[in-house]
Amino acid sequence: MRGKNKLKHHLIIGLCLCLAMIVVLASYAAILQNELNQDTIDKLGEVSEQTIKGLNNKIDSEFALLQEIGNTISVQENFDPQVAVTELKKVAKRHSVKRMGIIMEDGSSYTTDNANPNLRDRQYFRESIAGKRYVSTRLMDKKSQDTVIVYSLPVYEGEDVCAVLFVAYDIEEIQKTMEVTAFGGEGYAYVVTRSGNVVIDSGSENGFPQFTNVFKSLRETSNDNQEAAEKLRKEILSGDTGYVSFFNNVEKYMYYEPLGVNNWYVLSVVPTGVMDSTRNFIMIITYVVISILVAVFLVLLFYIIRAENQKKKEMERVLYIDNVTGGYSYARFCKEAQKILRDSESKIAYISMDIDKFKIVNELYGYEEGNKTLRFVWKIWKECSRPGEIFARFAADRFVALWFYKEREELETRIAYFQELLQQGVQRKQAEYNLHTTLGIYLIKDKNEDIQKMMNYAIMAGATVKGREDKDHEFFDDDFKNKLLQKKSIEDQMKSALQHEEFIAYYQPKFDAISKEMVGAEALIRWKKKDGTMVMPGQFIPIAEQNGLIHKLDRYIFREVCRQQKEWLDEGKKIVPISVNLSQNNLYNLDFINEYKDVVTKVGLPPQYIQLELTESVFFENQQLLKQIIDRLHQFGFRILMDDFGTGYSSLLMLKSVPIDVLKLDKSFVDDFDDSRGEKIIKSVIRLAQSLEIEVTAEGVETQEQYHFLKNLGCDMVQGFYFAKPMSAEAFMSLMN
Ligand code: C2E
Ligand code: CA
Ligand code: CA
């Protein structure tokens, strides 16, 4: 979710930047255009200035020449046009003039080309005969029909004007001075009168067609020019300098400035787009640069987004995939579990599973093999899962799963199938060793419950079957919960019970198999609560073994039995050896050896009256240590009994290496006496024991048949309900006597 937002964020930033770039680009283009337009106008102004200068120079030099000629042909009296023209012809040859001539007061002329037209109607004639020098507007040559410009000035006869001297040039001659080179041939210029009439046409093809009056031409070429025409007219009338833009095919600027001759105006014209190529060039470069920047930026953005995505994916992979099995991680499991618990209508079980002694697998076979095993187990989970169900490795060798179910039996069947697949796999050598797994199943009651709690419940149930041979799974249900609560309350009560001496010893006699004489007894702990209820050891010994209180209980009973024996002894009563159970937990702390010895010494009881029962299972674990312990206990004079023989894994050979005195055949053996296999085993055990001089006591003898059978096989002693149940000290003493 957060990642998606980030992506959106990046995209928005990217788009904003692109937009900003477009805006900047557009503004830049506008500014640039404006700048260039201003530039065009400035340049146009310069061009206008130059044109004016050029025209003025030209006119001045023309007049200078004309003046010089005028001076030479002017006379004191009797002006002779014929003579003057002869002079002119010489000059005209030197200069590329169209024609020169003298106009007499009546308008008749004497020209260098002998055309001699009457020029009375010409403005220049009228001006010059009146004594002024004058430049004409463009005129149609009377003879050649060419367009010409005429310069004229008066010729004097004494003080009086007697004629007009003129020189006509082809219009091209003056047009040359108006050529606008600044704008790559796109610019041109006109000279007009104040009323807009054309004096000199530019001769440019780009100019107005049939150009006679600038205002008229402006108005006629485009409707959009009305304003420009009006402005131009006003400005020219008031003698101002400035520019207007107008349309003639394209938009153009027209710069107007007084020429300084005849009130004439110079109009310099250039298309507004004359600088477009420059602008376009700059813009293209700008576009390219910005495009590159944008591209670089987009590529960068792309890479950032991609890197971000990859990072996200990698994070998800790390978070959501179990690195060993490749399946769901626990984090993913929890996420999915929440959905299932929220959405599913079905009843759901939370299952926790772990592999017994997996640590040993890792240590013995290496982690690679351990991981292989985990993957194998994962596959079995996969095979056993139904659609919609989920499972994952929690940590180490623990797996968790959510299974749907209708009936509890259904789960039992599926778990059995799971175990079967596991064993099949083991047989097919998919794992190198025997795999034993235990499962705890929590039948979810409230789907809104904390998922961690669900797991704890499942684990708790599973823990109770760990290491058990008869059961590989346990349900966490109301029964289980009650048991837990009961256990908890027992645990809480036990300590104070010990202080208040609520624990007492019961005694179960042992009899000589042949003489049926009582030859001994076993002390069995009982918890006699204040309210008189009797709690059997099966209910609290396992708990005491778990929480460590067993040491205290064992010592307490041991002391109690010693004290009792000594009391009876002192009272002069007959006593028999009594065996006391010693939990295997004691063997982890060897202090008990000296402690027990001290108790016996302190009480002053001869050690042959006390015996110790060790369960068979401890013999399996560390025979070396056990042998040392037994040797030391022997030194003090205690006899050692091996309890529950036949329930564990001990081999008969073990009997040879551990120096026990008595072997107690477990009740389960005795129960099996009537099947031939059981009989054979009992026989061989007794035979071996006899050869090793170990006495055999049969436990849990309940029937006469059992008794006879055991007696006949050579069993030394018998203990069981058939003879006597465990009983209080008083009952035991009275039985004895
Ligand atoms: P265990 O040492 O094997 O003791 C024999 C158990 O078998 C006793 O159960 C006894 O009452 C029962 N029993 C004897 N004869 C028969 C019979 O004919 N039929 C049947 N069904 N049962 C018979 P109890 O007293 O309930 O003790 C259970 C276990 O508690 C003992 O098994 C022993 O492992 C443990 N325990 C008892 N007292 C102590 C003690 O002081 N310290 C330790 N560490 N464990 C003790
Ligand atoms: Ca026992
Ligand atoms: Ca026993």
mmCIF file of C-alpha atoms in Angstrom, residues 225-437:
data_model
loop_
_atom_site.group_PDB
_atom_site.id
_atom_site.type_symbol
_atom_site.label_atom_id
_atom_site.label_comp_id
_atom_site.label_asym_id
_atom_site.label_seq_id
_atom_site.Cartn_x
_atom_site.Cartn_y
_atom_site.Cartn_z
ATOM 1 C CA ASN A 225 -4.633 47.008 -41.454
ATOM 2 C CA GLN A 226 -7.254 49.730 -40.852
ATOM 3 C CA GLU A 227 -5.913 50.639 -37.494
ATOM 4 C CA ALA A 228 -2.322 50.558 -38.664
ATOM 5 C CA ALA A 229 -3.186 52.807 -41.600
ATOM 6 C CA GLU A 230 -4.931 55.250 -39.325
ATOM 7 C CA LYS A 231 -2.087 55.339 -36.869
ATOM 8 C CA LEU A 232 0.446 55.774 -39.632
ATOM 9 C CA ARG A 233 -1.515 58.649 -41.146
ATOM 10 C CA LYS A 234 -1.771 60.491 -37.845
ATOM 11 C CA GLU A 235 1.839 59.972 -36.889
ATOM 12 C CA ILE A 236 3.149 61.064 -40.249
ATOM 13 C CA LEU A 237 0.937 64.097 -40.181
ATOM 14 C CA SER A 238 2.426 65.137 -36.863
ATOM 15 C CA GLY A 239 5.957 64.335 -38.046
ATOM 16 C CA ASP A 240 6.604 61.472 -35.597
ATOM 17 C CA THR A 241 8.857 58.473 -35.864
ATOM 18 C CA GLY A 242 7.663 54.979 -34.948
ATOM 19 C CA TYR A 243 6.395 51.699 -36.295
ATOM 20 C CA VAL A 244 3.195 49.843 -37.056
ATOM 21 C CA SER A 245 2.596 46.217 -37.829
ATOM 22 C CA PHE A 246 0.394 45.298 -40.752
ATOM 23 C CA PHE A 247 -0.476 42.457 -43.048
ATOM 24 C CA ASN A 248 0.587 41.998 -46.591
ATOM 25 C CA ASN A 249 0.546 38.267 -47.090
ATOM 26 C CA VAL A 250 2.454 38.028 -43.824
ATOM 27 C CA GLU A 251 2.668 40.238 -40.809
ATOM 28 C CA LYS A 252 5.154 43.015 -41.306
ATOM 29 C CA TYR A 253 6.600 45.922 -39.439
ATOM 30 C CA MET A 254 6.676 49.317 -41.022
ATOM 31 C CA TYR A 255 9.071 51.844 -39.548
ATOM 32 C CA TYR A 256 8.400 55.446 -40.439
ATOM 33 C CA GLU A 257 10.791 58.344 -40.085
ATOM 34 C CA PRO A 258 10.966 61.803 -41.731
ATOM 35 C CA LEU A 259 13.505 62.001 -44.506
ATOM 36 C CA GLY A 260 14.191 65.680 -44.017
ATOM 37 C CA VAL A 261 13.550 66.450 -47.676
ATOM 38 C CA ASN A 262 10.236 67.873 -48.952
ATOM 39 C CA ASN A 263 8.503 66.671 -45.775
ATOM 40 C CA TRP A 264 8.950 63.224 -47.115
ATOM 41 C CA TYR A 265 8.904 60.072 -45.046
ATOM 42 C CA VAL A 266 10.998 56.960 -45.284
ATOM 43 C CA LEU A 267 9.062 53.781 -44.641
ATOM 44 C CA SER A 268 11.195 50.727 -43.883
ATOM 45 C CA VAL A 269 9.385 47.440 -44.018
ATOM 46 C CA VAL A 270 10.326 43.959 -42.922
ATOM 47 C CA PRO A 271 8.259 40.859 -42.137
ATOM 48 C CA THR A 272 7.870 40.403 -38.392
ATOM 49 C CA GLY A 273 9.002 36.834 -38.916
ATOM 50 C CA VAL A 274 12.270 37.903 -40.435
ATOM 51 C CA MET A 275 14.032 36.755 -37.285
ATOM 52 C CA ASP A 276 12.005 33.532 -37.140
ATOM 53 C CA SER A 277 14.836 31.460 -38.476
ATOM 54 C CA THR A 278 17.017 32.766 -35.665
ATOM 55 C CA ARG A 279 14.221 32.189 -33.220
ATOM 56 C CA ASN A 280 13.536 28.762 -34.634
ATOM 57 C CA PHE A 281 17.165 27.880 -34.401
ATOM 58 C CA ILE A 282 17.353 28.990 -30.772
ATOM 59 C CA MET A 283 14.076 27.263 -30.019
ATOM 60 C CA ILE A 284 15.201 24.054 -31.645
ATOM 61 C CA ILE A 285 18.356 24.087 -29.577
ATOM 62 C CA THR A 286 16.281 24.836 -26.508
ATOM 63 C CA TYR A 287 13.847 22.061 -27.367
ATOM 64 C CA VAL A 288 16.687 19.649 -27.871
ATOM 65 C CA VAL A 289 18.363 20.616 -24.614
ATOM 66 C CA ILE A 290 15.105 20.447 -22.685
ATOM 67 C CA SER A 291 14.106 17.208 -24.371
ATOM 68 C CA ILE A 292 17.414 15.717 -23.396
ATOM 69 C CA LEU A 293 16.924 16.983 -19.861
ATOM 70 C CA VAL A 294 13.388 15.594 -19.763
ATOM 71 C CA ALA A 295 14.556 12.307 -21.215
ATOM 72 C CA VAL A 296 17.379 12.095 -18.709
ATOM 73 C CA PHE A 297 14.970 12.970 -15.984
ATOM 74 C CA LEU A 298 12.390 10.423 -17.136
ATOM 75 C CA VAL A 299 15.015 7.728 -17.440
ATOM 76 C CA LEU A 300 16.195 8.624 -13.963
ATOM 77 C CA LEU A 301 12.641 8.559 -12.693
ATOM 78 C CA PHE A 302 12.087 5.226 -14.385
ATOM 79 C CA TYR A 303 15.172 3.795 -12.733
ATOM 80 C CA ILE A 304 14.214 5.205 -9.370
ATOM 81 C CA ILE A 305 10.734 3.727 -9.649
ATOM 82 C CA ARG A 306 12.129 0.436 -10.818
ATOM 83 C CA ALA A 307 14.675 0.338 -8.020
ATOM 84 C CA GLU A 308 11.927 1.227 -5.591
ATOM 85 C CA ASN A 309 9.779 -1.570 -6.943
ATOM 86 C CA GLN A 310 12.602 -4.044 -6.776
ATOM 87 C CA LYS A 311 13.350 -3.002 -3.249
ATOM 88 C CA LYS A 312 9.719 -3.470 -2.350
ATOM 89 C CA LYS A 313 9.619 -6.862 -3.972
ATOM 90 C CA GLU A 314 12.826 -7.879 -2.278
ATOM 91 C CA MET A 315 11.440 -6.725 1.058
ATOM 92 C CA GLU A 316 8.274 -8.681 0.442
ATOM 93 C CA ARG A 317 10.299 -11.683 -0.565
ATOM 94 C CA VAL A 318 12.375 -11.476 2.589
ATOM 95 C CA LEU A 319 9.323 -10.828 4.701
ATOM 96 C CA TYR A 320 6.831 -13.154 3.132
ATOM 97 C CA ILE A 321 8.824 -16.121 1.951
ATOM 98 C CA ASP A 322 10.444 -18.652 4.189
ATOM 99 C CA ASN A 323 14.056 -18.926 3.144
ATOM 100 C CA VAL A 324 14.286 -22.629 3.881
ATOM 101 C CA THR A 325 11.066 -24.054 2.482
ATOM 102 C CA GLY A 326 10.283 -21.359 -0.086
ATOM 103 C CA GLY A 327 6.731 -21.360 1.235
ATOM 104 C CA TYR A 328 4.954 -18.782 3.343
ATOM 105 C CA SER A 329 6.905 -17.090 6.071
ATOM 106 C CA TYR A 330 5.255 -16.827 9.441
ATOM 107 C CA ALA A 331 4.574 -13.124 8.755
ATOM 108 C CA ARG A 332 2.734 -14.085 5.567
ATOM 109 C CA PHE A 333 0.922 -16.859 7.402
ATOM 110 C CA CYS A 334 -0.369 -14.396 9.980
ATOM 111 C CA LYS A 335 -1.488 -12.003 7.261
ATOM 112 C CA GLU A 336 -3.369 -14.731 5.381
ATOM 113 C CA ALA A 337 -4.696 -16.233 8.612
ATOM 114 C CA GLN A 338 -6.332 -12.952 9.491
ATOM 115 C CA LYS A 339 -8.184 -12.948 6.187
ATOM 116 C CA ILE A 340 -9.284 -16.549 6.559
ATOM 117 C CA LEU A 341 -10.434 -16.042 10.131
ATOM 118 C CA ARG A 342 -12.346 -12.981 9.066
ATOM 119 C CA ASP A 343 -13.965 -14.383 5.946
ATOM 120 C CA SER A 344 -14.414 -18.115 6.460
ATOM 121 C CA GLU A 345 -17.676 -19.560 7.716
ATOM 122 C CA SER A 346 -16.141 -22.931 8.436
ATOM 123 C CA LYS A 347 -14.858 -24.237 11.754
ATOM 124 C CA ILE A 348 -11.103 -23.797 11.896
ATOM 125 C CA ALA A 349 -8.327 -25.572 13.756
ATOM 126 C CA TYR A 350 -4.968 -23.990 14.481
ATOM 127 C CA ILE A 351 -2.330 -26.675 14.284
ATOM 128 C CA SER A 352 1.188 -26.509 15.556
ATOM 129 C CA MET A 353 3.677 -29.233 14.734
ATOM 130 C CA ASP A 354 7.252 -29.835 15.666
ATOM 131 C CA ILE A 355 9.805 -32.468 14.978
ATOM 132 C CA ASP A 356 11.110 -34.349 18.002
ATOM 133 C CA LYS A 357 14.783 -33.916 18.634
ATOM 134 C CA PHE A 358 15.310 -31.903 15.480
ATOM 135 C CA LYS A 359 18.238 -30.155 17.099
ATOM 136 C CA ILE A 360 20.018 -33.475 17.201
ATOM 137 C CA VAL A 361 19.324 -33.974 13.504
ATOM 138 C CA ASN A 362 20.977 -30.652 12.777
ATOM 139 C CA GLU A 363 23.947 -31.401 14.947
ATOM 140 C CA LEU A 364 24.396 -34.952 13.752
ATOM 141 C CA TYR A 365 23.708 -34.590 10.043
ATOM 142 C CA GLY A 366 24.463 -30.935 9.469
ATOM 143 C CA TYR A 367 22.256 -27.988 8.646
ATOM 144 C CA GLU A 368 21.944 -28.831 4.971
ATOM 145 C CA GLU A 369 20.397 -32.152 5.854
ATOM 146 C CA GLY A 370 18.270 -30.442 8.469
ATOM 147 C CA ASN A 371 16.973 -28.024 5.852
ATOM 148 C CA LYS A 372 16.311 -30.895 3.489
ATOM 149 C CA THR A 373 14.198 -32.490 6.160
ATOM 150 C CA LEU A 374 12.288 -29.270 6.714
ATOM 151 C CA ARG A 375 11.554 -29.026 3.001
ATOM 152 C CA PHE A 376 10.385 -32.617 2.994
ATOM 153 C CA VAL A 377 8.040 -31.934 5.902
ATOM 154 C CA TRP A 378 6.822 -28.821 4.117
ATOM 155 C CA LYS A 379 5.923 -30.919 1.097
ATOM 156 C CA ILE A 380 3.888 -33.242 3.250
ATOM 157 C CA TRP A 381 2.028 -30.279 4.660
ATOM 158 C CA LYS A 382 1.355 -29.158 1.141
ATOM 159 C CA GLU A 383 0.065 -32.559 0.196
ATOM 160 C CA CYS A 384 -2.246 -32.655 3.183
ATOM 161 C CA SER A 385 -3.642 -29.170 2.748
ATOM 162 C CA ARG A 386 -7.032 -28.517 1.225
ATOM 163 C CA PRO A 387 -7.834 -25.502 -0.932
ATOM 164 C CA GLY A 388 -7.937 -22.329 1.087
ATOM 165 C CA GLU A 389 -5.990 -23.757 3.972
ATOM 166 C CA ILE A 390 -2.604 -22.334 4.853
ATOM 167 C CA PHE A 391 0.551 -23.542 6.526
ATOM 168 C CA ALA A 392 4.013 -22.186 7.181
ATOM 169 C CA ARG A 393 7.201 -22.818 9.019
ATOM 170 C CA PHE A 394 7.146 -20.756 12.186
ATOM 171 C CA ALA A 395 10.743 -21.154 13.280
ATOM 172 C CA ALA A 396 13.316 -23.919 13.529
ATOM 173 C CA ASP A 397 11.360 -27.171 13.238
ATOM 174 C CA ARG A 398 7.945 -25.798 14.084
ATOM 175 C CA PHE A 399 5.201 -25.600 11.490
ATOM 176 C CA VAL A 400 1.816 -23.996 11.926
ATOM 177 C CA ALA A 401 -1.331 -24.487 9.880
ATOM 178 C CA LEU A 402 -4.971 -23.554 9.645
ATOM 179 C CA TRP A 403 -7.249 -26.438 8.719
ATOM 180 C CA PHE A 404 -10.975 -26.385 8.126
ATOM 181 C CA TYR A 405 -13.081 -29.093 9.734
ATOM 182 C CA LYS A 406 -16.602 -30.174 10.475
ATOM 183 C CA GLU A 407 -15.983 -32.901 13.016
ATOM 184 C CA ARG A 408 -13.040 -33.474 15.263
ATOM 185 C CA GLU A 409 -12.736 -37.039 13.936
ATOM 186 C CA GLU A 410 -12.045 -35.600 10.524
ATOM 187 C CA LEU A 411 -8.961 -33.879 11.924
ATOM 188 C CA GLU A 412 -7.855 -37.118 13.570
ATOM 189 C CA THR A 413 -8.056 -38.891 10.209
ATOM 190 C CA ARG A 414 -6.139 -36.157 8.443
ATOM 191 C CA ILE A 415 -3.422 -36.113 11.090
ATOM 192 C CA ALA A 416 -3.104 -39.882 10.821
ATOM 193 C CA TYR A 417 -2.743 -39.485 7.061
ATOM 194 C CA PHE A 418 -0.142 -36.777 7.616
ATOM 195 C CA GLN A 419 1.886 -39.041 9.879
ATOM 196 C CA GLU A 420 1.521 -41.898 7.425
ATOM 197 C CA LEU A 421 2.864 -39.814 4.535
ATOM 198 C CA LEU A 422 5.729 -38.758 6.753
ATOM 199 C CA GLN A 423 6.616 -42.332 7.556
ATOM 200 C CA GLN A 424 6.302 -43.354 3.919
ATOM 201 C CA GLY A 425 8.717 -40.580 3.055
ATOM 202 C CA VAL A 426 11.121 -41.736 5.677
ATOM 203 C CA GLN A 427 10.931 -45.264 4.306
ATOM 204 C CA ARG A 428 11.568 -43.925 0.823
ATOM 205 C CA LYS A 429 14.649 -42.305 2.329
ATOM 206 C CA GLN A 430 13.427 -38.788 1.771
ATOM 207 C CA ALA A 431 14.804 -38.169 5.218
ATOM 208 C CA GLU A 432 17.890 -39.887 6.521
ATOM 209 C CA TYR A 433 16.468 -40.862 9.873
ATOM 210 C CA ASN A 434 13.299 -41.626 11.651
ATOM 211 C CA LEU A 435 11.104 -38.592 11.974
ATOM 212 C CA HIS A 436 8.730 -38.283 14.838
ATOM 213 C CA THR A 437 6.476 -35.282 14.978
#
